[in-house]
Amino acid sequence: MMKLALLNELRDQNPVVFNIANFVTVQDVANGLNALGASPIMSAEVQEAETMVQIAGAVCINLGTLTEQQIHQMHVVGQFANQYHKPVVLDPVAVGAVPYRKAVAAALLEAIDVAIIRGNAGEIAALADIDWQAKGIDAGKGQGDLVEIAKACAQKYHCCVILSGPTDVITDGTRVAQVHNGTPLFQLHVGSGDLLSSIVAAFTAVNDDYFEAAQTACLVLAATGELVASQLTADRPATFAVDLIDKLSLVKVSEITDITVIN
Amino acid sequence: MMKLALLNELRDQNPVVFNIANFVTVQDVANGLNALGASPIMSAEVQEAETMVQIAGAVCINLGTLTEQQIHQMHVVGQFANQYHKPVVLDPVAVGAVPYRKAVAAALLEAIDVAIIRGNAGEIAALADIDWQAKGIDAGKGQGDLVEIAKACAQKYHCCVILSGPTDVITDGTRVAQVHNGTPLFQLHVGSGDLLSSIVAAFTAVNDDYFEAAQTACLVLAATGELVASQLTADRPATFAVDLIDKLSLVKVSEITDITVIN
Amino acid sequence: MMKLALLNELRDQNPVVFNIANFVTVQDVANGLNALGASPIMSAEVQEAETMVQIAGAVCINLGTLTEQQIHQMHVVGQFANQYHKPVVLDPVAVGAVPYRKAVAAALLEAIDVAIIRGNAGEIAALADIDWQAKGIDAGKGQGDLVEIAKACAQKYHCCVILSGPTDVITDGTRVAQVHNGTPLFQLHVGSGDLLSSIVAAFTAVNDDYFEAAQTACLVLAATGELVASQLTADRPATFAVDLIDKLSLVKVSEITDITVIN
């Protein structure tokens, strides 16, 4: 069962989320976190890493536009996060398509204890060393296989995994939950995944059960998106993005219903 | 004659456009490409350059917020693009005003075969070594001169040139087409030129005739802007930007009409 | 008395504002400056620093996402700005929370003559070496203390200071003005402070009396925000941001009234 009360707790606590961000979507992520009730910090300088980690309630590391310099920062920040017991969410952008990125993610996962990995099917399969494309798995079908991929990834790295897509699969390697996204508009707007990862981090800052935090984050964003999409008369991706941030600020726990959840 | 059917081809093929981006406008460019039906990639790390070029259908190099490190990346990416026969679009931001940038652009054009250069009158004149300001050419008048400038630039660099402004001049050095932009709102929103350059790249990914790809790209963006502007009751630059991305997703070939084209 | 006629002067002169920007909010800042009637430049490469300063009417240095490389650029740009007599506005983001940033700001203020510092209560108190948190000052109350903090900072650095919040306190160390912000929506949108700093820089480019320029900038932004907020039926942070940029383009001097100003 989802603990939607976590949304109210998040708003009460206003946790600081330190993002090593993707520069393409950073403004949307900051505004989305802020609207939801968290407090975003973006920092790029390793010399302030320890202070930023101390201030933060959770850390989100996004590989979206990585550079050698940023990878170094990711390692330093990740180690401070482990030292200060701040949960780390990893968004392994494009590790399925780019071998260099897969190596970067593997090195990070070797060096740092990660609370949650959030990626799409191709990314999670790559981290689990499962040949996703060769198996011809379509994110729209074969849900059973997606669950297996997510579980394999979670078991390999001893963390929670969110394999997101039309249906988000959330697992700690044993338990599995699924959240059905009610709108395809998330795919039409660049950065929906980045926003989800940072929102997941925000929930880990207010709840020690990361499996529960992950489910709640997925449900809150999916339901908010569905509420917004239901008001649009056409598939307007930029209007959807504006309305989504508005609604993240306004949405109430009582509105987040009618979402199919399979445990 | 414009090949507007290219828009449908682009949407069918969903080409990947690899952008070395301007960090000011990168989110709008990514969302604009995505809305149109292309697939944007932004990468800043030279170690993944070869993979990114292999994945991409075209490359757009934007000088907007260049750094020494990024200039190195531009050369590496450009050379891989030539090696793998992926068309390169160059956006020479501010080369007319900043001598350092003109030298950077000249070095890139010396080292790399570029398919299309897209800039404003001052930028294209600078690359063509024509004293644009001294001649007192106003982008609003003297269209004849703008055509000569664009042709000189195209002939000098053996590529297509788009000199954009209230009227976009497109030339391969011999043939010339013009697209009249129906709204001044493009000037009120920062990054309209960056978006055009990346949309041009997207069309080069689906059509080998770059002169034709350039015309279609200019026409699609101009017509979409005009359709959006015609619905606004005041000159609202931020609403225009949101509506433009929405409309890039929704616009149909049959709507793109009533635009004066002079061949 | 505010010189609101400066807004018309700014629009006539279209001053170039060179921003060393925070990458989180850079697109909004560029669009806000552009909408208001200024001309934004963002540059990250030190080799073009002198040209950019020469082109600019004012410089805004924002510490929001500083790196060692960017700090070097800030020093070079700041020294050229002093040499060419272009006013410098400093936005000391997070110097109250991060000791490393306070040291960076102190070194900049030691090396460069700054026209105006714009920060929130915690940032201005940190620069003035006043223990803001220990004194338990709440930005919502204790206005008298905020005035003293702003004056102490201005006197220490021999410049104007804007301590912004629900009420903006503007001082040159002797004279004090206050602008009451009519809407809390500025706090719900990330980057309102960054935008204010850059708008302040735009006004210093058209008026040598920086105390007057600072007041006018604060009033124009506060009043525009209030006009926008009064049209919203709910606290929609993203819609507010879009409408704010629209309104910065459309707002007339005659509309900017009914704002309480205490001199």
XYZ file of C-alpha atoms in Angstrom, chain A residues 1-226:
226
model
C 0.000 0.000 0.000
C 1.225 3.453 -0.931
C 1.894 5.888 1.845
C 0.479 8.985 0.221
C 0.691 10.790 3.545
C 4.381 11.084 2.670
C 3.449 13.938 0.346
C 2.214 15.969 3.281
C 5.305 15.049 5.272
C 7.503 16.170 2.404
C 5.739 19.520 2.275
C 6.067 19.935 6.037
C 9.768 19.084 6.057
C 10.735 20.866 2.806
C 13.803 18.642 2.320
C 16.819 19.939 0.432
C 17.616 17.821 -2.637
C 21.145 18.235 -3.997
C 21.139 17.507 -7.735
C 24.117 16.831 -9.926
C 22.032 17.816 -12.850
C 21.575 17.411 -16.537
C 21.947 20.932 -17.976
C 19.188 20.340 -20.547
C 16.389 19.934 -18.013
C 17.810 21.518 -14.873
C 15.410 24.472 -14.738
C 12.325 22.256 -14.990
C 13.687 19.905 -12.343
C 14.409 22.782 -9.966
C 10.960 24.257 -10.493
C 9.267 20.874 -10.197
C 10.992 20.096 -6.890
C 10.227 23.559 -5.587
C 6.583 23.338 -6.616
C 6.177 19.950 -4.968
C 7.465 21.304 -1.674
C 11.137 20.308 -1.693
C 14.096 22.659 -1.894
C 16.432 22.149 -4.877
C 20.179 22.776 -4.805
C 22.292 22.454 -7.940
C 26.044 22.667 -7.503
C 28.887 21.928 -9.923
C 31.985 22.649 -7.806
C 33.626 19.806 -5.956
C 35.084 22.136 -3.307
C 31.637 22.774 -1.880
C 30.559 19.126 -2.151
C 30.819 18.306 1.556
C 28.803 21.349 2.655
C 26.129 20.712 0.039
C 25.781 17.080 1.131
C 25.525 18.153 4.779
C 22.773 20.643 3.924
C 20.894 18.112 1.803
C 18.374 15.473 2.799
C 19.092 13.434 -0.332
C 21.267 13.480 -3.441
C 20.270 12.858 -7.063
C 23.046 12.046 -9.528
C 21.980 12.398 -13.168
C 24.303 11.213 -15.949
C 22.398 13.162 -18.638
C 25.153 15.530 -19.685
C 28.138 14.100 -17.887
C 31.709 15.329 -18.341
C 34.962 13.988 -16.912
C 34.930 16.869 -14.420
C 31.361 16.124 -13.400
C 32.087 12.406 -13.026
C 34.797 13.288 -10.533
C 32.264 15.446 -8.672
C 29.762 12.546 -8.712
C 32.271 10.280 -6.960
C 33.171 12.866 -4.333
C 29.552 13.782 -3.670
C 28.485 10.149 -3.586
C 31.155 9.279 -1.028
C 30.185 12.202 1.194
C 26.554 11.131 0.864
C 27.453 7.636 2.071
C 29.537 9.075 4.894
C 26.732 11.361 6.069
C 24.026 8.717 5.480
C 22.136 10.723 2.844
C 20.314 8.528 0.304
C 21.591 8.650 -3.276
C 19.357 8.281 -6.349
C 21.138 7.475 -9.614
C 19.660 8.313 -13.032
C 21.784 6.365 -15.539
C 20.788 8.325 -18.655
C 21.645 6.545 -21.927
C 23.765 3.753 -20.409
C 21.926 1.384 -22.721
C 23.029 3.205 -25.848
C 26.501 4.493 -24.944
C 29.160 2.043 -23.674
C 31.209 4.893 -22.160
C 28.258 5.801 -19.956
C 27.730 2.224 -18.899
C 31.325 2.110 -17.694
C 30.844 5.384 -15.807
C 27.691 4.060 -14.131
C 29.362 0.772 -13.243
C 32.272 2.601 -11.595
C 29.865 4.798 -9.615
C 27.831 1.774 -8.487
C 31.055 0.041 -7.450
C 32.255 3.016 -5.379
C 29.003 4.290 -3.900
C 26.056 2.757 -2.073
C 23.002 3.851 -4.019
C 19.499 3.828 -2.532
C 17.565 3.824 -5.803
C 18.348 3.559 -9.514
C 15.726 5.154 -11.777
C 15.931 4.511 -15.511
C 13.975 3.357 -18.547
C 13.864 -0.262 -19.711
C 16.959 0.015 -21.901
C 18.996 1.632 -19.140
C 17.975 -0.785 -16.394
C 18.530 -3.774 -18.701
C 22.016 -2.516 -19.564
C 22.936 -2.195 -15.883
C 21.559 -5.701 -15.258
C 23.614 -6.994 -18.214
C 20.478 -8.224 -19.947
C 20.375 -7.903 -23.719
C 17.209 -5.855 -23.882
C 17.165 -4.989 -27.578
C 18.159 -8.477 -28.706
C 15.209 -9.876 -26.787
C 13.005 -7.434 -28.616
C 11.204 -6.376 -25.462
C 8.786 -3.562 -26.098
C 8.151 -1.287 -23.130
C 4.469 -1.343 -24.029
C 4.196 -5.140 -23.775
C 6.030 -7.916 -21.987
C 5.499 -6.442 -18.518
C 6.531 -9.741 -16.992
C 9.963 -9.433 -18.511
C 10.307 -5.823 -17.380
C 9.660 -6.969 -13.827
C 12.396 -9.593 -14.176
C 14.829 -7.019 -15.554
C 14.103 -4.597 -12.722
C 14.484 -7.335 -10.113
C 17.757 -8.545 -11.621
C 19.135 -4.997 -11.533
C 18.008 -4.473 -7.923
C 19.530 -7.785 -6.820
C 22.805 -7.058 -8.603
C 23.285 -3.656 -6.977
C 21.494 -4.327 -3.654
C 19.228 -1.322 -4.022
C 15.748 -0.358 -5.158
C 15.114 0.020 -8.863
C 12.501 2.026 -10.712
C 12.130 0.902 -14.308
C 9.922 3.659 -15.642
C 7.796 3.830 -18.753
C 4.092 3.569 -19.560
C 4.073 1.419 -16.423
C 6.646 2.122 -13.710
C 8.021 -1.061 -12.165
C 9.373 -0.522 -8.647
C 11.265 -3.246 -6.820
C 13.724 -3.845 -4.028
C 14.711 -7.156 -5.589
C 11.960 -9.066 -3.789
C 8.883 -6.887 -3.464
C 7.412 -5.419 -6.656
C 4.935 -2.587 -7.215
C 3.670 -1.110 -10.445
C 2.289 2.332 -11.214
C 0.445 2.848 -14.472
C 1.057 6.247 -16.014
C -2.182 7.667 -17.259
C -0.798 9.912 -19.987
C 1.687 9.582 -22.852
C 2.420 13.326 -22.548
C 5.335 12.567 -20.224
C 7.132 11.116 -23.257
C 6.436 14.220 -25.342
C 8.178 16.495 -22.831
C 11.960 16.235 -22.491
C 13.054 15.682 -18.893
C 10.108 13.839 -17.372
C 12.488 11.088 -16.286
C 14.938 13.582 -14.787
C 12.121 15.153 -12.810
C 10.935 11.768 -11.565
C 14.437 10.872 -10.359
C 14.736 14.096 -8.383
C 11.236 13.701 -6.925
C 12.178 10.171 -5.889
C 15.209 11.638 -4.101
C 12.950 14.126 -2.319
C 10.805 11.300 -0.964
C 13.834 9.291 0.196
C 14.754 12.349 2.286
C 11.558 11.977 4.317
C 11.185 8.177 4.472
C 13.795 5.546 5.307
C 11.929 2.780 3.476
C 13.199 3.523 -0.016
C 10.867 1.006 -1.672
C 7.946 2.906 -0.176
C 9.447 6.298 -1.022
C 9.960 5.187 -4.620
C 6.383 4.001 -5.021
C 4.946 7.176 -3.563
C 7.111 9.374 -5.804
C 6.053 7.463 -8.931
C 2.408 7.601 -7.959
C 2.419 11.307 -7.110
C 4.024 12.271 -10.426
C 1.921 9.865 -12.517
C -1.318 10.960 -10.906
C -0.437 14.643 -11.175
C 0.353 14.181 -14.849
C -2.927 12.385 -15.400
